[in-house]
Short mmCIF file of C-alpha atoms and ligand atoms in Angstrom, two decimals:
data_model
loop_
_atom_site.label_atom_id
_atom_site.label_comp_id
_atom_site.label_asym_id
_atom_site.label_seq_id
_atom_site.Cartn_x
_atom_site.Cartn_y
_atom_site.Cartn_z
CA UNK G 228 0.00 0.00 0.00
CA UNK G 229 1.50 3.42 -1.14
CA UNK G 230 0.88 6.89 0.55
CA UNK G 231 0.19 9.46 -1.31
CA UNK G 232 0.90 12.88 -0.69
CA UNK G 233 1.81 16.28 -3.05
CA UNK G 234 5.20 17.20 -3.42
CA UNK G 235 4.39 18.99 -6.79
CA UNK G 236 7.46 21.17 -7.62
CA UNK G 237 8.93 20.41 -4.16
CA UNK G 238 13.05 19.73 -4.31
CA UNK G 239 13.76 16.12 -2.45
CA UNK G 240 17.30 15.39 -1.93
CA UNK G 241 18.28 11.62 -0.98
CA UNK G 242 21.97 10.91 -0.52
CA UNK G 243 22.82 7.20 -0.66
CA UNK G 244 19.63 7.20 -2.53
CA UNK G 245 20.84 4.85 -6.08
CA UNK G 246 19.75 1.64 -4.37
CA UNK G 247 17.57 -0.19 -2.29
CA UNK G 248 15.45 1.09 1.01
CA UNK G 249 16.93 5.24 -0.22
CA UNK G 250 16.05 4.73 -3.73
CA UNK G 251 12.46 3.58 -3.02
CA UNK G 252 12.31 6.57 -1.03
CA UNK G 253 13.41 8.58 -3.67
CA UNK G 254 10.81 6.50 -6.37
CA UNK G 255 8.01 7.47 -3.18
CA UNK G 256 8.58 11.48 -3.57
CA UNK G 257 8.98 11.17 -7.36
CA UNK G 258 5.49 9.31 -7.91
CA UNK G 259 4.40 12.48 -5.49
CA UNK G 260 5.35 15.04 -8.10
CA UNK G 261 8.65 16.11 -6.51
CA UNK G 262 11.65 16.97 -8.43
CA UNK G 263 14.00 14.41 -6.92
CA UNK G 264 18.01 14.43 -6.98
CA UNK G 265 19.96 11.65 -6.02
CA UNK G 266 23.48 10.87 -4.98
CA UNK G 267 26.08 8.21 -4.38
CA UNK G 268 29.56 7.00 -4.95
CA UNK G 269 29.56 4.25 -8.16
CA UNK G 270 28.58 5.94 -12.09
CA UNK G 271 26.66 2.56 -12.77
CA UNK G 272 24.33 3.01 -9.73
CA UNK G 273 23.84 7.09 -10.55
CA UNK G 274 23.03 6.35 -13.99
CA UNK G 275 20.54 3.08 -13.42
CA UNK G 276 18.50 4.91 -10.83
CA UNK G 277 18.28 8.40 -12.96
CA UNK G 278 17.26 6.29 -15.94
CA UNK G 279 14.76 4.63 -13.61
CA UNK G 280 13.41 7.79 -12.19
CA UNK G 281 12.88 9.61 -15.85
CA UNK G 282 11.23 6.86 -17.17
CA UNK G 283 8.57 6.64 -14.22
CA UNK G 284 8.12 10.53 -15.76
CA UNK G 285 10.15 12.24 -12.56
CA UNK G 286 12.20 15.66 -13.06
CA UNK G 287 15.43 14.11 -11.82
CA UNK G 288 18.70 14.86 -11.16
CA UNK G 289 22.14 12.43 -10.34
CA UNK G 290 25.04 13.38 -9.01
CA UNK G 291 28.41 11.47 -8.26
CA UNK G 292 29.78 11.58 -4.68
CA UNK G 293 30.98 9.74 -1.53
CA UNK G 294 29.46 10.87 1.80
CA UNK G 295 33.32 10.43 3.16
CA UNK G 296 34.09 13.75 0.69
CA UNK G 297 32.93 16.86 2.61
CA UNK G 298 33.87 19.03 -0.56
CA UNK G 299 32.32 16.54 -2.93
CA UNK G 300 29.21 16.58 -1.07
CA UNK G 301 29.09 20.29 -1.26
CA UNK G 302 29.58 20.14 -5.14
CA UNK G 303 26.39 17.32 -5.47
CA UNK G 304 24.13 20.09 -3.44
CA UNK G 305 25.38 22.88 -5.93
CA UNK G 306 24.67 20.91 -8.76
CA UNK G 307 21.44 20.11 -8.19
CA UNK G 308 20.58 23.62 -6.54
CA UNK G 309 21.47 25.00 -9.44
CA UNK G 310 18.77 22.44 -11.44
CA UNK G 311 16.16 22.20 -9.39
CA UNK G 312 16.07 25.43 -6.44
CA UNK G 313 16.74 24.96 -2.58
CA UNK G 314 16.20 21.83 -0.91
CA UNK G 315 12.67 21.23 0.97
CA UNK G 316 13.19 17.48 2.34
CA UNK G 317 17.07 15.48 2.39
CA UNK G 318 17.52 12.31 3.37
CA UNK G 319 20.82 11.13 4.33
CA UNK G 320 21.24 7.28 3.78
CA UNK G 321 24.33 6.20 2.73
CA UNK G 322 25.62 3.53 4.64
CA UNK G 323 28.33 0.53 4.48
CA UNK G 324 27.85 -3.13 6.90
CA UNK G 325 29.19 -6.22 7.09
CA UNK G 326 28.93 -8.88 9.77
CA UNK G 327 32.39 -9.37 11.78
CA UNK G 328 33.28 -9.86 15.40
CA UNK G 329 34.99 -7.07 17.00
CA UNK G 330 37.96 -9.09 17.96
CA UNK G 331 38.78 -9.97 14.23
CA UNK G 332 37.16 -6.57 13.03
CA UNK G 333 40.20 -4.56 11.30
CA UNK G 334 40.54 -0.85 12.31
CA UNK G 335 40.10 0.14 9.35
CA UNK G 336 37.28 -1.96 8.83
CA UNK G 337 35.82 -0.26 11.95
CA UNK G 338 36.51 2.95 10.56
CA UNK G 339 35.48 2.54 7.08
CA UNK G 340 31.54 2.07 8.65
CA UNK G 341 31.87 5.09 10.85
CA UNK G 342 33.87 7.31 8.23
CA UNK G 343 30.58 6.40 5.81
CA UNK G 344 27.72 6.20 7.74
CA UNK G 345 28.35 8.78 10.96
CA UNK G 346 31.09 11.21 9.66
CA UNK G 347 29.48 10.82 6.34
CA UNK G 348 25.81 11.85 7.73
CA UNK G 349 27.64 14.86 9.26
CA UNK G 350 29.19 15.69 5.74
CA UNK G 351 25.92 15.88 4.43
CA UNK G 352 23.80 17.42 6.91
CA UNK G 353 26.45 19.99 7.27
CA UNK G 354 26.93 20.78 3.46
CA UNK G 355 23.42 21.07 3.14
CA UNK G 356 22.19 23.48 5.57
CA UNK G 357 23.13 26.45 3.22
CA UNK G 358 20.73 24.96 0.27
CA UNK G 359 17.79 24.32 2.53
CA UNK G 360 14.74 26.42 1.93
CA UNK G 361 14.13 27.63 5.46
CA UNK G 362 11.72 27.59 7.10
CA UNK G 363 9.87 24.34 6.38
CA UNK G 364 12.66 21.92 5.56
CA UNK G 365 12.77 18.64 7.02
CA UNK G 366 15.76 16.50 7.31
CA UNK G 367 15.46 12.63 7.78
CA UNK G 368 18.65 10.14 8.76
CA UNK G 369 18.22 6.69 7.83
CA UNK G 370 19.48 5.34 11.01
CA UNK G 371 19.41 0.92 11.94
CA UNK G 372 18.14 -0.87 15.36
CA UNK G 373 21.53 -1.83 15.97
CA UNK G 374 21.64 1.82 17.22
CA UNK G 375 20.09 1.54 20.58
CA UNK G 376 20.03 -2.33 20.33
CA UNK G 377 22.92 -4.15 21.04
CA UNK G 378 23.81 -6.80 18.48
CA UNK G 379 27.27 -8.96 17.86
CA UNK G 380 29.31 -8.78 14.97
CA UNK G 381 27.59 -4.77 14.74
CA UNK G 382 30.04 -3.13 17.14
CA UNK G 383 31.08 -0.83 13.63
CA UNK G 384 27.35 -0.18 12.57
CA UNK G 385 26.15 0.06 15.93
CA UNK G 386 28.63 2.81 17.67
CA UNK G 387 28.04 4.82 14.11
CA UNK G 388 24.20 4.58 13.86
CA UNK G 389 24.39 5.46 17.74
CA UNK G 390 26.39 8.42 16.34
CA UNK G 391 23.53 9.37 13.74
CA UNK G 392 20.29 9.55 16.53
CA UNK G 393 22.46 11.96 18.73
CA UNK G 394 23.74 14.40 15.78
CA UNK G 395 19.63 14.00 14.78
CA UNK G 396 18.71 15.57 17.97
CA UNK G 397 21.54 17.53 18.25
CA UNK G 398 20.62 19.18 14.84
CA UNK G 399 16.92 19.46 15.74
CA UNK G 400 17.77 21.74 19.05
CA UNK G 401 20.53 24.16 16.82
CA UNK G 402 17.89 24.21 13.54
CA UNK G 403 14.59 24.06 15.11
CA UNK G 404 14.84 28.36 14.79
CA UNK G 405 15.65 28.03 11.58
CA UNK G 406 12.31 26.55 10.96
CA UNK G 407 14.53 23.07 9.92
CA UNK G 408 12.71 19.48 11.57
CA UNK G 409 15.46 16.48 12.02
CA UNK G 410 13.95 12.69 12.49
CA UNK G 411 15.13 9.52 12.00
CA UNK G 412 13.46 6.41 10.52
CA UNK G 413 15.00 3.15 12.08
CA UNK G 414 13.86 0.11 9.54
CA UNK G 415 13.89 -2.95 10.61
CA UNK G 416 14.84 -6.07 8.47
CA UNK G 417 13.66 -4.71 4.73
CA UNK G 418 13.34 -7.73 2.77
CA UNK G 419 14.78 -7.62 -1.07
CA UNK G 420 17.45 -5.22 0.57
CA UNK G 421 21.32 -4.79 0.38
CA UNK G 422 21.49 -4.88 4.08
CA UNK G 423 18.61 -7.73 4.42
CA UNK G 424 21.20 -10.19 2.13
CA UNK G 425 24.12 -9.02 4.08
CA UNK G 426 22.62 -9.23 7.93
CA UNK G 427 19.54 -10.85 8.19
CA UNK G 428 19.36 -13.66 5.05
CA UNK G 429 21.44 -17.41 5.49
CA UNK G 430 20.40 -20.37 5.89
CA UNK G 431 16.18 -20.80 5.52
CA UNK G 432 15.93 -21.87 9.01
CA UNK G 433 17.58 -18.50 9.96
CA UNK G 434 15.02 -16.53 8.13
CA UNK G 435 11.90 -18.01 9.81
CA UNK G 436 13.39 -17.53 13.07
CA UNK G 437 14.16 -14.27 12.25
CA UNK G 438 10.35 -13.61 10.48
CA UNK G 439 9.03 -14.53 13.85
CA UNK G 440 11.25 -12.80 16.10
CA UNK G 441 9.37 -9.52 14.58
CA UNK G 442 6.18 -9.22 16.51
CA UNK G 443 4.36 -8.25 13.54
CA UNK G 444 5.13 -11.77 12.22
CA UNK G 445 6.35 -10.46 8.88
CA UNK G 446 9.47 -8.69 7.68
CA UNK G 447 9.38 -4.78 6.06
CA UNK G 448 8.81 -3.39 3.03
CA UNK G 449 10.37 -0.53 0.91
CA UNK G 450 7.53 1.26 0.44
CA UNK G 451 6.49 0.59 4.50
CA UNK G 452 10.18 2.84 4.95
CA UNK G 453 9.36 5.38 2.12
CA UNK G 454 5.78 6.01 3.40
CA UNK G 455 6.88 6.64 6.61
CA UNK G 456 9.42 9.02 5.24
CA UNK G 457 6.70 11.06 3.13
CA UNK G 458 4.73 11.57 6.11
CA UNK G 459 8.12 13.38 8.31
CA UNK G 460 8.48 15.47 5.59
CA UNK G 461 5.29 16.44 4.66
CA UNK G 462 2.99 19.48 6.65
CA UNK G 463 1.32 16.53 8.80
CA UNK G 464 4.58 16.31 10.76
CA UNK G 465 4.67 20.19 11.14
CA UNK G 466 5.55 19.82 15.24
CA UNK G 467 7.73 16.32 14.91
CA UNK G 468 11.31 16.94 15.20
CA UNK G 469 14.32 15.59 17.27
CA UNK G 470 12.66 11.79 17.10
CA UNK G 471 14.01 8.99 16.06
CA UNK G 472 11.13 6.36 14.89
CA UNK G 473 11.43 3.14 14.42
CA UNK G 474 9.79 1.12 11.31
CA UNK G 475 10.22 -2.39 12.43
CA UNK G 476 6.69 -3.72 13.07
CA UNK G 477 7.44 -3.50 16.91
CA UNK G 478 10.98 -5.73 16.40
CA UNK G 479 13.28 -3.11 18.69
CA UNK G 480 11.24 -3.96 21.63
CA UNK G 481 10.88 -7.61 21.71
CA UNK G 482 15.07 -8.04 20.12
CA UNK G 483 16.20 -9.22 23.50
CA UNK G 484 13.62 -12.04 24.43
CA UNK G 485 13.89 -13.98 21.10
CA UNK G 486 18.08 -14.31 21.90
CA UNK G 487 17.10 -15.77 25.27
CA UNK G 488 14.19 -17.55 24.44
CA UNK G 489 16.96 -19.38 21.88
CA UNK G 490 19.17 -19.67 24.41
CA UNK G 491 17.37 -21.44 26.67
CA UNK G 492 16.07 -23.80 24.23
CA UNK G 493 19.94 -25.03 24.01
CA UNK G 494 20.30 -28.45 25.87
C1 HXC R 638 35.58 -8.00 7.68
C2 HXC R 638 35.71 -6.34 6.08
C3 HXC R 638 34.62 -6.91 5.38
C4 HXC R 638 34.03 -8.11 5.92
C5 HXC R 638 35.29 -5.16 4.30
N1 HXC R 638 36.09 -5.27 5.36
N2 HXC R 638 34.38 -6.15 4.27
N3 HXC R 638 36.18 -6.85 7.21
N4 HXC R 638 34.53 -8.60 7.07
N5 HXC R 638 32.98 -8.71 5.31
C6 HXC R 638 37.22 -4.42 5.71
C7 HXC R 638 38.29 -4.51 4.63
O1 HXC R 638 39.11 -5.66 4.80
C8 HXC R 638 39.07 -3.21 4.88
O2 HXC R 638 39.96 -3.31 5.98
C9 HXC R 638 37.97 -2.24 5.30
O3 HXC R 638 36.85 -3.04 5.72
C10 HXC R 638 37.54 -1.34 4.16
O4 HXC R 638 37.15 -2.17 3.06
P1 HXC R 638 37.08 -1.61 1.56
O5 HXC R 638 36.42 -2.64 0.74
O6 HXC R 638 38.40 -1.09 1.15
O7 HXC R 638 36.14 -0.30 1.80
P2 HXC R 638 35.15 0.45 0.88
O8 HXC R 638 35.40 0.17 -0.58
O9 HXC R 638 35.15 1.84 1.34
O10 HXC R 638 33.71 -0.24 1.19
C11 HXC R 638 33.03 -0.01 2.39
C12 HXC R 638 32.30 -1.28 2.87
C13 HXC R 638 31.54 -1.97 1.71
C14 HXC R 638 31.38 -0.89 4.02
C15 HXC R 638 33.36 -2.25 3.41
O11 HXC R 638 30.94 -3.18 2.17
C16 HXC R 638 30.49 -1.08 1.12
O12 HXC R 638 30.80 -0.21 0.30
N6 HXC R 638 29.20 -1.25 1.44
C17 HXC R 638 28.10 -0.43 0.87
C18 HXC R 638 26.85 -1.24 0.68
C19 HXC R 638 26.27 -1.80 1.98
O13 HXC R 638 27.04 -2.27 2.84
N7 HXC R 638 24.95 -1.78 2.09
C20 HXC R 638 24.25 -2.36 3.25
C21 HXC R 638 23.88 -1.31 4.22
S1 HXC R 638 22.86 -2.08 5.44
P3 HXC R 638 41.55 -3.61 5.80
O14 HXC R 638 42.06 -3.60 7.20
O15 HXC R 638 41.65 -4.97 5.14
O16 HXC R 638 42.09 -2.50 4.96
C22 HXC R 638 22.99 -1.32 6.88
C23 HXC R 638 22.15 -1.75 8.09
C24 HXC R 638 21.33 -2.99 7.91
O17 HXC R 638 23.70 -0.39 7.00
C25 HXC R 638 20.57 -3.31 9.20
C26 HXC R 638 19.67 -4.56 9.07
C27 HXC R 638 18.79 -4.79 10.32
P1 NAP R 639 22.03 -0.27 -0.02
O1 NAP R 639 21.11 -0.63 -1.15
O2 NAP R 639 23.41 -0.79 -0.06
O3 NAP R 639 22.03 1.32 0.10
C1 NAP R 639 23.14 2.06 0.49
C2 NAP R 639 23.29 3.23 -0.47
O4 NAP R 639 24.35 4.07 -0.01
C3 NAP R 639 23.65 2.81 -1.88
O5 NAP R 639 22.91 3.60 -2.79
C4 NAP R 639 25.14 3.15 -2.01
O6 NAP R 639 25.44 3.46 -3.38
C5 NAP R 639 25.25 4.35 -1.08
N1 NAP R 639 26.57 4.51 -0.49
C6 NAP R 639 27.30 3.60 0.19
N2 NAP R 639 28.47 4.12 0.56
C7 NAP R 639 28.48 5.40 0.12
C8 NAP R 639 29.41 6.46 0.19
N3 NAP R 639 30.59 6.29 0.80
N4 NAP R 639 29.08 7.65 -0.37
C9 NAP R 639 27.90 7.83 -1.00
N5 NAP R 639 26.97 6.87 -1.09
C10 NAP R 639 27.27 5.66 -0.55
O7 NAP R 639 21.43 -0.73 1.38
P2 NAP R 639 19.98 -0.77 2.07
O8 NAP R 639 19.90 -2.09 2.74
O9 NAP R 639 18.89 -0.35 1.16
O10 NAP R 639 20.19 0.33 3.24
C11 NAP R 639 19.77 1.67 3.07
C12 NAP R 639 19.77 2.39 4.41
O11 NAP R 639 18.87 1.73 5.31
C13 NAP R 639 21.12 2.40 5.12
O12 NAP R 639 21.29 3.63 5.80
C14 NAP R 639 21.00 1.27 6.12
O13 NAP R 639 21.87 1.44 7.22
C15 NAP R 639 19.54 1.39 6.52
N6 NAP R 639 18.93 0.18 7.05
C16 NAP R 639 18.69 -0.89 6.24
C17 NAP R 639 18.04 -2.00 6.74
C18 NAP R 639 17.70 -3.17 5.83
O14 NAP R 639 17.01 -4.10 6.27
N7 NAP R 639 18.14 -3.16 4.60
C19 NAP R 639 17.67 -2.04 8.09
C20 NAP R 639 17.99 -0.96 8.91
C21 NAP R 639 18.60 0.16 8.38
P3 NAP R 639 26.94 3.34 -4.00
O15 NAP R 639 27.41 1.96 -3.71
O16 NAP R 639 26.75 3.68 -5.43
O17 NAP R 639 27.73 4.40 -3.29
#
C-alpha cells in the first residue's frame, strides 16, 4: 500500500539514494510530483536509478559523490541547486555493513563504517544546511536498530548509527529556529534489501526464526520505509522533530527475548 501525498514542484534530496530502502524513497517522492536528486559514490548506480526515475516521468537529477568527501558533497548540493532550487526534504542514507566480530574486526574496517555512515551523515547534513529552503525543511537520517540495540558482529554499525540519533537531535535543538525538523526512521529487516542479504538472510531456518522474532510476524517493506518518510516530511509532521522512529513492526522492543528464548532452548 502506497501513501500518497503532493510534493508537486517540491526539491527532495536523498543521498545514498541509487539503491535499495533510499532509492524507493526517492521512487516514493517522485510518484508524489517532486523533483527528486539523487546521490552516491559508483557511475553505474547514478546512472541506473536516474534512468529509472525519468522513465517513471520524474524531473530528476544524479550526481556522483561519496558521503566520506565533505567538498564533494558540497559540489552534489550545488549541482542540483542549481537544477532544481533549494532543498525542501534530504535524506541522508548512505551507509556501508558487514557482519564481523569485534575481535577480528580490522581498524580500518571499523573505521570505514563510521567514516561512511556517521562522519558521512555529518558531511551531508552539514553541506546542506546552506541549500535548505528555510523555514519548512525537514531533514530525515536513515538510522538501523543496531543503534540503541545491542547486536554482535555490529560493534562498527552500531557505535556509528548510535552516532547518527544523537547528531539527529543535536541538529533538531541548533535548527529548530531556523524553521529546519530532524527525524530519523530506524527500519527494521527490509526484505529484497542490500542490508537484508548481508545481515539478516542465510540459511532458511535463519530466516523463519528471524520472520518470527518480529512481533508483527512479517518482515518490512520498501515502500512501509518510504511512506513513513513522506509523512516526516510532509505538513502533517509540522511539530515532529528531534525523534528517532522506528519502522520495524514492533521488532526493537521484543530483540532481547527472542536471543534468550533461543538460548534457553539449548540443551
Ligand atoms: C571484515 C571487512 C569486510 C568483511 C570489508 N572489510 N568487508 N572486514 N569482514 N565482510 C574491511 C576490509 O578488509 C578493509 O579493511 C575495510 O573493511 C575497508 O574495506 P574496503 O572494501 O576497502 O572499503 P570500501 O570500498 O570503502 O567499502 C566499504 C564497505 C563496503 C562498508 C566495506 O561493504 C560497502 O561499500 N558497502 C556499501 C553497501 C552496503 O554495505 N549496504 C548495506 C547497508 S545495510 P583492511 O584492514 O583490510 O584495509 C545497513 C544496516 C542494515 O547499513 C541493518 C539490518 C537490520
Ligand atoms: P544499499 O542498497 O546498499 O544502500 C546504500 C546506499 O548508499 C547505496 O545507494 C550506495 O550506493 C550508497 N553509499 C554507500 N556508501 C556510500 C558512500 N561512501 N558515499 C555515498 N553513497 C554511498 O542498502 P539498504 O539495505 O537499502 O540500506 C539503506 C539504508 O537503510 C542504510 O542507511 C542502512 O543502514 C539502513 N537500514 C537498512 C536495513 C535493511 O534491512 N536493509 C535495516 C535498517 C537500516 P553506492 O554503492 O553507489 O555508493
Amino acid at each position: 500500500m502506497r501513501m500518497h501525498l503532493d510534493f508537486t514542484g517540491r526539491h527532495v534530496f536523498v543521498f545514498g539514494g541509487t539503491t535499495g530502502i533510499n532509492f524507493g524513497i526517492a521512487q516514493a517522492f517522485a510518484r508524489c510530483g517532486a523533483h527528486v536528486s539523487v546521490a552516491s559514490r559508483t557511475r553505474e548506480n547514478v546512472d541506473a536509478a536516474l534512468a529509472a526515475l525519468q522513465s517513471q516521468g520524474a524531473q530528476a537529477c544524479g550526481v556522483c559523490a561519496d558521503v566520506r568527501d565533505f567538498e564533494a558533497v558540497g559540489a552534489a548540493f550545488a549541482e542540483a541547486v542549481q537544477r532544481f532550487g533549494p532543498i525542501d526534504a534530504l535524506v541522508s542514507g548512505a551507509a556501508g555493513n558487514f557482519l564481523c566480530p569485534a575481535n577480528a574486526m580490522s581498524a580500518n574496517g571499523f573505521r570505514s563504517v563510521v567514516d561512511i555512515d556517521l562522519i558521512g551523515s555529518f558531511n551531508v547534513l552539514r553541506q546542506a544546511y546552506a541549500h535548505l529552503r528555510k523555514p519548512g525543511a525537514s531533514l530525515i537520517n536513515i538510522t538501523a536498530p543496531q543503534s540503541m540495540v545491542a547486536m554482535r558482529s555490529q560493534a562498527h554499525a552500531a557505535a556509528a548509527k548510535a552516532g547518527v540519533d544523537q547528531l539527529t537531535r543535536v541538529l533538531a535543538l541548533e535548527w529548530g529556529a531556523d524553521g529546519i525538523r530532524v527525524n530519523a526512521i530506524s527500519p527494521g529487516p527490509i526484505d529484497g534489501t542490500e542490508g537484508f542479504r548481508r545481515l539478516i538472510a542465510r540459511t532458511p531456518e535463519e530466516l523463519a526464526q528471524a520472520q518470527r522474532d518480529v512481533p508483527m510476524g512479517r518482515f518490512g517493506t520498501i515502500d512501509d520505509i518510504a511512506n513513513l518518510a513522506l509523512f516526516l516530511a510532509s505538513p502533517h509532521a509540522s511539530y515532529l522533530s528531534g525523534a528517532v522512529i522506528p519502522c520495524d513492526g514492533g521488532g526493537a522492543l521484543d530483540s532481547v527475548k527472542p536471543a534468550l528464548e533461543r538460548a534457553a532452548l539449548q540443551p
